[in-house]
Coordinates of C-alpha atoms and ligand atoms in Angstrom, one line a residue:
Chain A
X295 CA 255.6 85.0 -31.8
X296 CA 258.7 82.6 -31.1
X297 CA 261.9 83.5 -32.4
X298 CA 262.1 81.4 -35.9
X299 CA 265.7 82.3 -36.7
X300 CA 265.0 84.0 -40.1
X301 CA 266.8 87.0 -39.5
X302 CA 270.5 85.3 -40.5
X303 CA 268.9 84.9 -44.0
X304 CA 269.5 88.6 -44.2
X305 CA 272.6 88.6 -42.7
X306 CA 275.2 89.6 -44.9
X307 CA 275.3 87.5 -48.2
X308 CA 273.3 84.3 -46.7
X309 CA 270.4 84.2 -49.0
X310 CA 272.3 84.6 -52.1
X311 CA 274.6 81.8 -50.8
X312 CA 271.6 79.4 -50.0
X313 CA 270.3 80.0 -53.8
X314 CA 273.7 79.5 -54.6
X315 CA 273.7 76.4 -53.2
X316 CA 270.9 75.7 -54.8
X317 CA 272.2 76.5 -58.1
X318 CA 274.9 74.2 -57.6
X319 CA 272.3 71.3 -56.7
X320 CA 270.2 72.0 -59.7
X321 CA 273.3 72.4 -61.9
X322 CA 274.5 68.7 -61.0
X323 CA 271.1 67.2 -61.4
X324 CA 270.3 68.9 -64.8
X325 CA 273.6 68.0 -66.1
X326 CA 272.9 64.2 -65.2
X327 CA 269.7 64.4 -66.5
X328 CA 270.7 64.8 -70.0
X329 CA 273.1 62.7 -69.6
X330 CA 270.5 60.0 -68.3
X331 CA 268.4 60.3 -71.0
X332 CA 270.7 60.3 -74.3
X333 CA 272.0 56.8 -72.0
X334 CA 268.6 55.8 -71.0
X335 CA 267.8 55.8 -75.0
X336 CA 270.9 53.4 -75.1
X337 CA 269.8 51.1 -72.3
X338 CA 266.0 50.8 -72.9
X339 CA 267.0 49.7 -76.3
X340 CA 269.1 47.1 -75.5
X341 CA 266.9 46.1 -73.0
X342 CA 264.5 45.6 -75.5
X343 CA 266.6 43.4 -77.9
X344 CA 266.0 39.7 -78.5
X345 CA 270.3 39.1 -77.6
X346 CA 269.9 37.6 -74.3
X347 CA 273.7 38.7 -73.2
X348 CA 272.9 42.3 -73.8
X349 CA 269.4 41.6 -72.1
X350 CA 270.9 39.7 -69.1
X351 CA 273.6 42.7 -68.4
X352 CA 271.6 45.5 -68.5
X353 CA 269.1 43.2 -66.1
X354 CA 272.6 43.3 -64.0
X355 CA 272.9 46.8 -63.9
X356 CA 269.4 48.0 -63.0
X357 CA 269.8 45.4 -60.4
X358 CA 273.4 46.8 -59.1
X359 CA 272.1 50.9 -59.1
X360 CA 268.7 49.9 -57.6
X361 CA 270.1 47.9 -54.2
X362 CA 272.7 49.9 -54.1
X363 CA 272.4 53.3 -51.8
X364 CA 273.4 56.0 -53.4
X365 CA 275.7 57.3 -51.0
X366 CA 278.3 54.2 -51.1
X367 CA 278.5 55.2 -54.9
X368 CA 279.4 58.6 -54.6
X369 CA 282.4 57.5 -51.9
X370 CA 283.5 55.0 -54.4
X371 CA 283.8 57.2 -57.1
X372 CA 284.7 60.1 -55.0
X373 CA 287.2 58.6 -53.1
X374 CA 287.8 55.1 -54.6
X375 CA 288.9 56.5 -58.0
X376 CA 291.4 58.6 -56.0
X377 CA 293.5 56.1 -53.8
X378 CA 293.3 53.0 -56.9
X379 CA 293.5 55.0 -60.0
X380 CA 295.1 58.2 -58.6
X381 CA 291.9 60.2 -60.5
X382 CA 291.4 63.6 -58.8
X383 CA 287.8 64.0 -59.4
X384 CA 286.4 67.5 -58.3
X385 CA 283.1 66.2 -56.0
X386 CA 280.6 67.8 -58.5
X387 CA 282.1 65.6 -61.5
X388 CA 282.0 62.6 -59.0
X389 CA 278.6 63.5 -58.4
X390 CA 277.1 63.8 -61.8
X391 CA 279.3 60.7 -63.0
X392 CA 277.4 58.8 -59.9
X393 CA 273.7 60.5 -60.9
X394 CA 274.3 60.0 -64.3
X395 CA 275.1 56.2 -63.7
X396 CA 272.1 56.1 -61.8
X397 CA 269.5 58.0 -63.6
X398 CA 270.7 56.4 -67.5
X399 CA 269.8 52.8 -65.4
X400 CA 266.3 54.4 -64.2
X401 CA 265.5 56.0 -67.2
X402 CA 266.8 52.9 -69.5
X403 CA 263.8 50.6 -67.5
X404 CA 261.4 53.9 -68.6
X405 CA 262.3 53.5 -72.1
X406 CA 261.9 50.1 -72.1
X407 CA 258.6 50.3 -70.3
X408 CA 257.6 52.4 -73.2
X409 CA 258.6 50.7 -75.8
X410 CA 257.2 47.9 -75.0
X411 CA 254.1 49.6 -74.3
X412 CA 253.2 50.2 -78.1
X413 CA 250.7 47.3 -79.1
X414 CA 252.3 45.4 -81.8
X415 CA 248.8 46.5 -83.8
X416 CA 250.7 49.9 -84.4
X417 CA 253.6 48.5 -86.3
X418 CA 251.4 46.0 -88.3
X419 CA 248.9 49.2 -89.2
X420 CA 251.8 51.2 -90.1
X421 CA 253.5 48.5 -91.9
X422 CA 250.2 47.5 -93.9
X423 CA 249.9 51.6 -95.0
X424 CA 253.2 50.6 -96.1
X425 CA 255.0 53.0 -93.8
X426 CA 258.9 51.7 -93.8
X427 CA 260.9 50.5 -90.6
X428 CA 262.4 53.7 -90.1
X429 CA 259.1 55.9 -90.9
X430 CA 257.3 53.6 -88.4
X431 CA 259.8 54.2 -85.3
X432 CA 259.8 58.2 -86.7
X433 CA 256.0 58.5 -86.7
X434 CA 254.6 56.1 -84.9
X435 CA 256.6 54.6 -82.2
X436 CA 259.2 57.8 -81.1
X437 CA 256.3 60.2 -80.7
X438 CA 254.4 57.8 -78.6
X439 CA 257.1 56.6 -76.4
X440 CA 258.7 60.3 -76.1
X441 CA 255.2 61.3 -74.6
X442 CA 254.6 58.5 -72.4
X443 CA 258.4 59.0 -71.3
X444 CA 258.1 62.7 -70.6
X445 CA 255.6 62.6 -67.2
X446 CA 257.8 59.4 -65.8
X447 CA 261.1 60.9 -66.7
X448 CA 260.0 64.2 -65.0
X449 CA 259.5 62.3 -61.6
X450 CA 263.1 61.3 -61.9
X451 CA 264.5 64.6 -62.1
X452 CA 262.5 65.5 -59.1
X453 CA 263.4 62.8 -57.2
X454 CA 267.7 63.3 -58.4
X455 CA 267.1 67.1 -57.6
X456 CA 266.1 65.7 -54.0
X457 CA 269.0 63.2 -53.6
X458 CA 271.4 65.8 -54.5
X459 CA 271.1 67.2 -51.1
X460 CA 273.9 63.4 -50.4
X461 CA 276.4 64.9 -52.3
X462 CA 277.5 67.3 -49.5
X463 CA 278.7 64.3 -48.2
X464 CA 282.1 64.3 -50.5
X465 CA 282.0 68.0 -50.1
X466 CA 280.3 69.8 -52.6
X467 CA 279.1 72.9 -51.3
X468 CA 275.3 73.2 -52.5
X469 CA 272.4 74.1 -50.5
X470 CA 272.2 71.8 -47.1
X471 CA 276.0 72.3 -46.8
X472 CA 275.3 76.4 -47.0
X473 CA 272.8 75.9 -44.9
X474 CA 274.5 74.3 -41.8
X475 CA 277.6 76.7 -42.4
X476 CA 275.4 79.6 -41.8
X477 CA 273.7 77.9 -38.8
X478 CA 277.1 77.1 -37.6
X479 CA 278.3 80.7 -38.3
X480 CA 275.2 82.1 -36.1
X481 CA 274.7 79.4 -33.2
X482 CA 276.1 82.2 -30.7
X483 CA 273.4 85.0 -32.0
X484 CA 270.3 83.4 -33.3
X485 CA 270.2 80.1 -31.6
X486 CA 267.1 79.2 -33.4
X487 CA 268.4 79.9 -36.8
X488 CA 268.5 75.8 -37.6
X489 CA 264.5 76.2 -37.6
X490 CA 264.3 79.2 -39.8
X491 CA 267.4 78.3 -41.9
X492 CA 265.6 74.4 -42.6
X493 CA 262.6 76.0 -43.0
X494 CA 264.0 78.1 -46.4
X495 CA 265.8 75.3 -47.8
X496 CA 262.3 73.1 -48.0
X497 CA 260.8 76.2 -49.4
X498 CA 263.8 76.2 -51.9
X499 CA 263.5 72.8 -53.0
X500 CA 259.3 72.9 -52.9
X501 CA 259.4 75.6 -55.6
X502 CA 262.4 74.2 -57.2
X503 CA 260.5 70.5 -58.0
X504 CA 256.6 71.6 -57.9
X505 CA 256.8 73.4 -61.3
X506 CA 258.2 70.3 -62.9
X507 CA 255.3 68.0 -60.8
X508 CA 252.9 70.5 -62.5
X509 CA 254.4 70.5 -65.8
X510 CA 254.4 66.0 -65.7
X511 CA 250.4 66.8 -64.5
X512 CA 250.0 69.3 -67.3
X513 CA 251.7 67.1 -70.3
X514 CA 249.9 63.9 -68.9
X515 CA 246.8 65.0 -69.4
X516 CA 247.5 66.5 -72.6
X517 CA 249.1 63.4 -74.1
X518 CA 247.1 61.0 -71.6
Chain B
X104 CA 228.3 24.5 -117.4
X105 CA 227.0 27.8 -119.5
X106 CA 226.0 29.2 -116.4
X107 CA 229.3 28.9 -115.1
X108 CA 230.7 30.8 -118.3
X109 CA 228.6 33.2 -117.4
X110 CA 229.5 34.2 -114.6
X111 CA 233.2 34.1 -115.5
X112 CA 232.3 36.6 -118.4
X113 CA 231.1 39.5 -115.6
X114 CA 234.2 39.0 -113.8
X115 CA 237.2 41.5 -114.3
X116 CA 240.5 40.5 -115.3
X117 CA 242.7 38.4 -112.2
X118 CA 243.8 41.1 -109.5
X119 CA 244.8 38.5 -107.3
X120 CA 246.2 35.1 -107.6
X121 CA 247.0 32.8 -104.4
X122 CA 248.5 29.8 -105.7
X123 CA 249.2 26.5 -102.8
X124 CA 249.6 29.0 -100.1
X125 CA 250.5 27.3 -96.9
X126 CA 251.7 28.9 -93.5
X127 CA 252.7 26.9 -90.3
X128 CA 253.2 28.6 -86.9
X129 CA 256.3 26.0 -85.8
X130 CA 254.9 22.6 -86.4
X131 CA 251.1 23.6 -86.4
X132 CA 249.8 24.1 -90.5
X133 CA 247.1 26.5 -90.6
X134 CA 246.5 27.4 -94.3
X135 CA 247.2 23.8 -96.1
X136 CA 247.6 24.7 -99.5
X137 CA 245.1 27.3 -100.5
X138 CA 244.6 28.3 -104.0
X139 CA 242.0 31.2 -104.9
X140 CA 241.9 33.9 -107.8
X141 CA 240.5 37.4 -106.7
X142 CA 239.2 39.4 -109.9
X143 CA 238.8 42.7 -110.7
X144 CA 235.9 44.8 -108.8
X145 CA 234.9 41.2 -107.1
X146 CA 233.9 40.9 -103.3
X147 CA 234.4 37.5 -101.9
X148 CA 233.6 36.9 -98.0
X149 CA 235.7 34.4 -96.4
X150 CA 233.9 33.0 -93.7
X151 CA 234.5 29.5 -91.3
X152 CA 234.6 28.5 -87.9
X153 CA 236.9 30.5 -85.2
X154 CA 241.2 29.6 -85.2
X155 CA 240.0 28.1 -88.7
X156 CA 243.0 30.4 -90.2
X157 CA 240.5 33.3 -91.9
X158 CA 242.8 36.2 -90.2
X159 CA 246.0 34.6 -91.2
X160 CA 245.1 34.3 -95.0
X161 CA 244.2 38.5 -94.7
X162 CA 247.6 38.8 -93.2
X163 CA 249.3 37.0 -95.5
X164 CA 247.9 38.4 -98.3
X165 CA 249.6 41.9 -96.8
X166 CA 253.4 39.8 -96.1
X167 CA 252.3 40.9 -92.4
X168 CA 253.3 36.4 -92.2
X169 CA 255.9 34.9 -93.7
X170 CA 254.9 32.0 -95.7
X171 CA 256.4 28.6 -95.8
X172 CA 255.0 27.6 -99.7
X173 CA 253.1 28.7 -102.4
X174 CA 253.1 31.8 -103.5
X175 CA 250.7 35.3 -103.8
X176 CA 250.6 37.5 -106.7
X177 CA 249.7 40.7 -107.1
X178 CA 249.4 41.5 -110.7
X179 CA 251.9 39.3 -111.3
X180 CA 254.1 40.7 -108.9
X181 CA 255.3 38.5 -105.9
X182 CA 254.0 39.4 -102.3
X183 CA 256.6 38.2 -99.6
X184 CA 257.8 39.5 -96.9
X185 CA 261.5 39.3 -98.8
X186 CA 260.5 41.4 -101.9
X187 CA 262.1 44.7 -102.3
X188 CA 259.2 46.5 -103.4
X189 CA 257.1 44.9 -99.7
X190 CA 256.5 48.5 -98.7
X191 CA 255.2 49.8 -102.4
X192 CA 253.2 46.0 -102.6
X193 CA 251.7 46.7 -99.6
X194 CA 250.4 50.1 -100.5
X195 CA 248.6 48.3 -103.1
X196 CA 246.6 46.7 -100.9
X197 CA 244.5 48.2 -97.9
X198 CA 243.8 46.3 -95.2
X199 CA 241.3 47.2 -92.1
X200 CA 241.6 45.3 -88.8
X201 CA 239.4 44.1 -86.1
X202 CA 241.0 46.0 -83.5
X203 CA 240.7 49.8 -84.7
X204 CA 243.8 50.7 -84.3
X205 CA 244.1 54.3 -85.4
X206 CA 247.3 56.1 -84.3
X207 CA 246.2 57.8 -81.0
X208 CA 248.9 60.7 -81.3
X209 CA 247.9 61.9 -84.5
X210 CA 244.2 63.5 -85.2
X211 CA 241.8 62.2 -87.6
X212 CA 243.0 64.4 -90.4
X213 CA 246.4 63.0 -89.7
X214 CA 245.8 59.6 -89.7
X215 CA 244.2 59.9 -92.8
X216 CA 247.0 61.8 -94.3
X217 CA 250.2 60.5 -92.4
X218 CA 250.9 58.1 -95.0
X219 CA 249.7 59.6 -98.1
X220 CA 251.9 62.3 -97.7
X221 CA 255.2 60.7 -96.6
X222 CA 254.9 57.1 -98.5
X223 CA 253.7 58.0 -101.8
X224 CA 254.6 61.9 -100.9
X225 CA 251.8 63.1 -102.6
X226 CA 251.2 66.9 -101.9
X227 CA 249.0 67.3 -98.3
X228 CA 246.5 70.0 -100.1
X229 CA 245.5 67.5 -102.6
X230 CA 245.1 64.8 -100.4
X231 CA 243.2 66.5 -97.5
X232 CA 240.6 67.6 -100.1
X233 CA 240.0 64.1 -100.9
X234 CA 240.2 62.8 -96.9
X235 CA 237.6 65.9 -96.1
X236 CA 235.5 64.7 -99.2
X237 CA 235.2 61.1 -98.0
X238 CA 234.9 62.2 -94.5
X239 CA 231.5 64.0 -95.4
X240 CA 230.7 61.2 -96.8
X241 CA 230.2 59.2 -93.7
X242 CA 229.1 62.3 -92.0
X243 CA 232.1 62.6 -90.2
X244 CA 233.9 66.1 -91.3
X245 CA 233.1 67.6 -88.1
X246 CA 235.6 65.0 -86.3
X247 CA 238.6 65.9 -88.4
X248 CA 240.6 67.4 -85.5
X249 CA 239.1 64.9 -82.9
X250 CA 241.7 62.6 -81.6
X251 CA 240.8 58.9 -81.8
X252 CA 240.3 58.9 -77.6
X253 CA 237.4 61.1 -78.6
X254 CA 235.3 59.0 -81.2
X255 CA 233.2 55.7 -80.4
X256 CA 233.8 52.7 -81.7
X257 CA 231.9 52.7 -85.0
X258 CA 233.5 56.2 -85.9
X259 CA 237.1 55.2 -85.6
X260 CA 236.3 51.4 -87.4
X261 CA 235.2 54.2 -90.0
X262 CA 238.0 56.2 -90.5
X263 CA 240.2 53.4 -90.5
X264 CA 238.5 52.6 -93.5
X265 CA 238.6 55.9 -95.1
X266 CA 242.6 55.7 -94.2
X267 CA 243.3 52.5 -95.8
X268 CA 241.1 54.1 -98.8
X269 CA 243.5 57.4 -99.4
X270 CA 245.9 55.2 -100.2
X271 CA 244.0 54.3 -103.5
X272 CA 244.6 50.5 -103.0
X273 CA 243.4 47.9 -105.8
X274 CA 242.3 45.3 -103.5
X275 CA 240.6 46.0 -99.5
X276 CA 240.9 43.0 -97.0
X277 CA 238.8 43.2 -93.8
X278 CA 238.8 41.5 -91.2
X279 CA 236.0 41.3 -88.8
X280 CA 236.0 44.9 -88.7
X281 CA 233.0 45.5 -86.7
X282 CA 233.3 42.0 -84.3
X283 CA 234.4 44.6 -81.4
X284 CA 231.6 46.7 -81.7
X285 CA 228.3 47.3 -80.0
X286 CA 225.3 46.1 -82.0
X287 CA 224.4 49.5 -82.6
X288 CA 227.6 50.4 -84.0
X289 CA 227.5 47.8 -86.4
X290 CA 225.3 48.8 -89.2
X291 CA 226.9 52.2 -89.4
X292 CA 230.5 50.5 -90.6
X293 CA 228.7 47.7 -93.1
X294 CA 227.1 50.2 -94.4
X295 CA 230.4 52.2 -95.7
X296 CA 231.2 48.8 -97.1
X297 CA 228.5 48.2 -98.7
X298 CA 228.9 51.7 -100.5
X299 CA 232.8 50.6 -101.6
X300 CA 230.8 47.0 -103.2
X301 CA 228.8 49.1 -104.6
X302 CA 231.1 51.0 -106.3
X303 CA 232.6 48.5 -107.4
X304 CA 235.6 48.3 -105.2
X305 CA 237.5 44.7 -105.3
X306 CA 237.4 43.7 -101.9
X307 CA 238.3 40.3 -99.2
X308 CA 236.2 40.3 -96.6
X309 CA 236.0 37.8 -93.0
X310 CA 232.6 38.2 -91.0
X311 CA 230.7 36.7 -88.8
X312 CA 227.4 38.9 -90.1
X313 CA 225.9 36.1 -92.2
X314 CA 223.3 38.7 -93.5
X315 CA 225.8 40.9 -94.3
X316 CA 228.0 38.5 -96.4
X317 CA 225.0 37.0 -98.2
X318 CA 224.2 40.7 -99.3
X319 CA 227.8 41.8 -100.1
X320 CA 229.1 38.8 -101.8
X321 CA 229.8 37.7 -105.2
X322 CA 231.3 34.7 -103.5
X323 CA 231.5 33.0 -100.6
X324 CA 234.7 31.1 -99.5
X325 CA 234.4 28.6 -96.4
X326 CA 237.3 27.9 -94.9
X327 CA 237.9 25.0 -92.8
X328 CA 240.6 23.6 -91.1
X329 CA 243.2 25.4 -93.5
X330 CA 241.9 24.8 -96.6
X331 CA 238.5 25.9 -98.5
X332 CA 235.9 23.0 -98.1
X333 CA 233.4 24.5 -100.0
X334 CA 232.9 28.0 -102.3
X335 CA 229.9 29.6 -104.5
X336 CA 227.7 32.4 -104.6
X337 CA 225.8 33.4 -101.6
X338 CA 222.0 32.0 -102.2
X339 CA 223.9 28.7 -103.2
X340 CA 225.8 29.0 -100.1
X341 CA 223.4 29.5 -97.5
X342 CA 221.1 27.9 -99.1
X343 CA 221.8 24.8 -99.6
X344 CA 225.2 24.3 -98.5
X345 CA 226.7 21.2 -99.9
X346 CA 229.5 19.6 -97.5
X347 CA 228.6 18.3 -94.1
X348 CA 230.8 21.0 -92.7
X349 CA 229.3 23.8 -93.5
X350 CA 225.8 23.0 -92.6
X351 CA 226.7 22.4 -89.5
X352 CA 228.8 25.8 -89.1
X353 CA 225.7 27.1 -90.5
X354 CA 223.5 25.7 -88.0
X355 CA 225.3 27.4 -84.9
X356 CA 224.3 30.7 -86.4
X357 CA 220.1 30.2 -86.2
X358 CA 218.2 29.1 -83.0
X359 CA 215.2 27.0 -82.3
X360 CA 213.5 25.9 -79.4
X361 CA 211.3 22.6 -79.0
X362 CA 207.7 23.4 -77.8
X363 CA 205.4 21.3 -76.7
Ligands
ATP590 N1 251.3 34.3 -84.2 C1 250.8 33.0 -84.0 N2 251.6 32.1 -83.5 C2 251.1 30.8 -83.3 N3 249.9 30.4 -83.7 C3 249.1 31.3 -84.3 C4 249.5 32.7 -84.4 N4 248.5 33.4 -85.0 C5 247.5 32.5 -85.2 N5 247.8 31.2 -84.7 C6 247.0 30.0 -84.8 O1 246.6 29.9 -86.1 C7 245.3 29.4 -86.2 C8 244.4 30.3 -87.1 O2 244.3 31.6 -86.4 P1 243.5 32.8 -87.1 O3 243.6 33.9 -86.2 O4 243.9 32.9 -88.5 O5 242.0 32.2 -87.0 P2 240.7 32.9 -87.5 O6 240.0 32.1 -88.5 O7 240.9 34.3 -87.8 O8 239.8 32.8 -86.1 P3 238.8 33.9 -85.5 O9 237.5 33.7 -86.2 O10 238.7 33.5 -84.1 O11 239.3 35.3 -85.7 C9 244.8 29.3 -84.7 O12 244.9 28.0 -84.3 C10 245.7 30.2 -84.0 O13 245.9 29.7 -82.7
MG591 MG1 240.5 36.2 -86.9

C-alpha cells in the first residue's frame, strides 16, 4: 500500500489543530449566517416594496456582491480599511463583515423569492376570514415563507462554510492554512503528507456540510 | 301585481342592500351602477357571460375592491375598504373562491379553526366540536389532520366551505366554486350547498351549472355588461327569458345538430 502521509495527523497536536481550524471556519460562517439572515429579512423586504429607489439600490447591491469575487472583498476590507481609514480589523472580523455582506445580499433575493412566492389568493382568503394585516403576515405568510426559506438558505451556509477556506488569504488561521503548515512542517519526513493531509480536510468539510444537505432534504420534504 | 306581493311577503327582512354600485379598473367600468337588495335566508344566483363583472360584484361585496360610487350595506352598516370595522364586516360575510385556496401549512382542523380562534377568539374546544360536527357531515372527519396537498379537489372546495361556515357569517358568496373541478367532483360540493339552501342559509351564488341554479334559486340575477339586464325566479328565467341578451347566453349552454 503507497505511503498516503496520514501518519503526521498523529503527530504531536496536528489533528486537534486541523479541527481547530475547522472550528475557526465554521465559527466565521455561522456568525455571518445570522447575521445574513436578520439582514436578508431587511433586504428581501425592501426588495419587495413598491418605492422604486429602495427597489433600484438593493437591485445594485445584489448586482455588486454577485460579480464581484469574493476574494477582492476580503482584501478591501482587510486591508483597504487599514491604509484609508486606519481600521485595524482582526482578519476574522474582516471576514465575517465580508460574508455577512455577501450572504444578507443572497439571502435578501431568497426572501424576496419567497415572498413573492405566496399567491395573492392567500392574503384575499385570509383577509375575507377577516384575518387583520398583521395576523395575515403572522399566520399565513411568515410561516410559509420561513419554510420555503429554510432548504434554500441551508444551501448558502453550505456553500459560505466552503468559501471560507479564501479567508486564509488575509491570514486567518482555519483549516487549509493548518493544513499547509503541517505539510510544511513535515516535507523532510513524510513527503507524501500533502495527499493524506488534503485528504482529511475534504473528509472535514464533507461531514461538516452533509448533515445540513440532509437536514434542507429532510425539511423539504416535510414542508414540500 | 298580487303575485308579486307575494312573493315579497316570504322574503325575510333586507340583509343586504347594494345601492348604484359601480367599480372601474383605470378607465374600464365593469359594474355600472348596480342596485340589488339581498333578504334574509334568500339565495340568488348571479349568472352572465364570462369578464361580464360576476366575480368583481362577490368581491366587492367583501371590500376585497375598492369601489368608485355607490355604496354596500350590510345591515345598515357601510362595507368599504376604508371602514374601521372592515375586518369585523368581513367576518360577517363568508365568501368561497374558485380557486380553493386552503392554507397549505396548516391541517384541515386548522384551517377550520385558524380564524375562529384568533379573530373572534372564541375558545378552540368549542369550536373544534362544531368544525368535527360539520366535518361528519360531509363525511369528511377522517381528513381532519390531512394537509390540503393530501385531499382532491372536491374535498378541499368542501372544507373551504365548512371554513367560511365556522365563522357563523349572515350572508355566503360563491363564486364558481366547483368551475376547477372534474365533473365527478362536482356534485359532491353542490350538494353541500344545496344542504346550506336548504337550511335556509342566505346565500350569493355565480355558476356556470345552469341546472344547479335553476334548483337552488329563489332568484336569478343576469348580469351583462356591468349592469343586470334582466332578473326573476328561475322557471321564469330559463324559461322564457325576456331580453334578447339572455336568450342568446342561454343558447350557448344547449346543443343541437341538423340531421338530415
Ligand atoms: N384586477 C383587475 N384589473 C383590471 N381589470 C380587471 C381586474 N379584475 C377584473 N378585471 C376586468 O373586469 C372585468 C370583469 O371581470 P370579472 O372577473 O368580474 O368577470 P367574471 O364575470 O367573473 O368572468 P368569468 O365568468 O370569466 O369569471 C373583465 O373585463 C376583467 O378583465
Ligand atoms: Mg369570475
Amino acid at each position: 500500500m503507497p505511503d498516503l502521509g496520514l501518519n503526521v495527523l498523529f503527530k504531536g497536536k496536528n489533528l486537534a489543530r486541523l479541527l481547530g481550524g475547522l472550528g475557526v471556519a465554521l465559527k466565521i460562517s455561522l456568525l455571518s449566517v445570522v447575521i445574513s439572515i436578520v439582514l436578508g429579512i431587511v433586504v428581501g423586504l425592501l426588495m419587495t416594496w413598491k418605492n422604486p429607489i429602495s427597489r433600484a439600490l438593493m437591485r445594485c447591491y445584489l448586482e455588486i456582491v454577485r460579480i464581484m469575487p469574493q476574494m477582492v472583498l476580503l482584501f478591501l476590507v482587510y486591508f483597504g480599511t487599514t491604509r484609508i481609514f486606519g481600521w485595524n480589523l482582526s482578519g476574522e472580523t474582516s471576514s465575517v463583515i465580508v460574508f455577512s455582506f455577501w450572504g444578507a445580499a443572497e439571502m435578501g433575493d431568497l426572501v424576496r423569492g419567497a415572498l413573492i412566492s405566496i399567491p395573492r389568493h392567500q392574503y384575499e382568503s385570509a383577509a375575507a376570514l377577516g384575518l387583520s394585516g398583521g395576523q395575515t403576515y403572522r399566520y399565513i405568510v411568515l410561516p410559509q415563507t420561513v419554510r420555503r426559506l429554510i432548504p434554500l438558505s441551508m444551501n448558502l451556509i453550505t456553500r459560505m462554510i466552503k468559501t471560507t477556506s479564501l479567508v486564509l488569504m488575509i491570514g486567518v488561521v482555519e483549516v487549509l492554512k493548518v493544513s499547509q503548515q503541517i505539510i510544511e512542517a513535515n516535507r523532510m519526513s513524510s513527503p507524501n503528507a500533502a495527499f493524506g493531509v488534503y485528504l482529511t480536510v475534504f473528509a472535514l468539510y464533507f461531514f461538516a456540510c452533509w448533515p445540513i444537505s440532509l437536514l434542507a432534504g429532510f425539511l423539504e420534504k416535510r414542508w414540500r | 301585481m298580487a303575485e308579486k306581493e307575494m312573493t315579497e311577503l316570504k322574503k325575510g327582512a333586507p340583509l343586504l342592500v347594494v345601492d348604484h354600485l359601480t367599480k372601474r379598473f383605470a378607465d374600464l367600468t365593469v359594474l355600472d351602477g348596480i342596485s340589488l337588495t339581498v333578504h334574509e335566508g334568500e339565495v340568488i344566483v348571479i349568472v352572465g357571460p364570462s369578464g361580464c363583472g360576476k366575480s368583481t360584484l362577490l368581491r366587492c361585496l367583501n371590500a376585497l375592491e375598492d369601489i368608485q360610487g355607490g355604496e354596500i350595506l350590510l345591515h345598515g352598516e357601510r362595507i368599504s375598504q376604508n371602514n374601521k370595522n372592515l375586518t369585523e364586516l368581513r367576518q360577517r360575510v363568508g365568501m368561497v373562491f374558485q380557486s380553493y385556496e386552503l392554507f397549505p401549512h396548516l391541517n384541515v382542523l386548522d384551517n377550520i379553526l385558524l380564524a375562529p380562534t384568533r379573530v373572534q377568539k372564541r375558545k378552540r374546544e368549542e369550536v373544534k366540536e362544531e368544525a368535527m360536527a360539520l366535518l361528519a357531515r360531509i363525511g369528511l372527519e377522517s381528513k381532519a389532520e390531512s394537509f390540503p396537498r393530501q385531499l382532491s379537489g372536491g374535498q378541499k372546495q368542501r372544507v373551504a366551505i365548512i371554513r367560511a361556515l365556522c365563522m357563523h357569517p349572515e350572508v355566503m358568496l360563491f363564486d364558481e366554486v366547483t368551475a376547477a373541478l372534474d365533473p365527478e367532483m362536482v356534485r359532491e360540493v353542490l350538494d353541500v350547498i344545496l344542504e346550506l339552501a336548504n337550511q335556509g342559509k342566505t346565500m350569493l351564488i355565480v355558476t356556470h351549472e345552469m341546472q344547479f341554479a335553476r334548483a337552488i334559486a329563489d332568484r336569478v340575477i343576469f348580469l351583462n355588461e356591468g349592469g343586470i339586464c334582466e332578473e326573476g325566479p328561475p322557471e321564469e328565467f330559463f324559461d322564457h327569458p325576456k331580453t334578447e341578451r339572455a336568450k342568446q347566453f342561454l343558447q350557448t349552454f344547449t346543443f343541437s345538430r341538423k340531421r338530415s
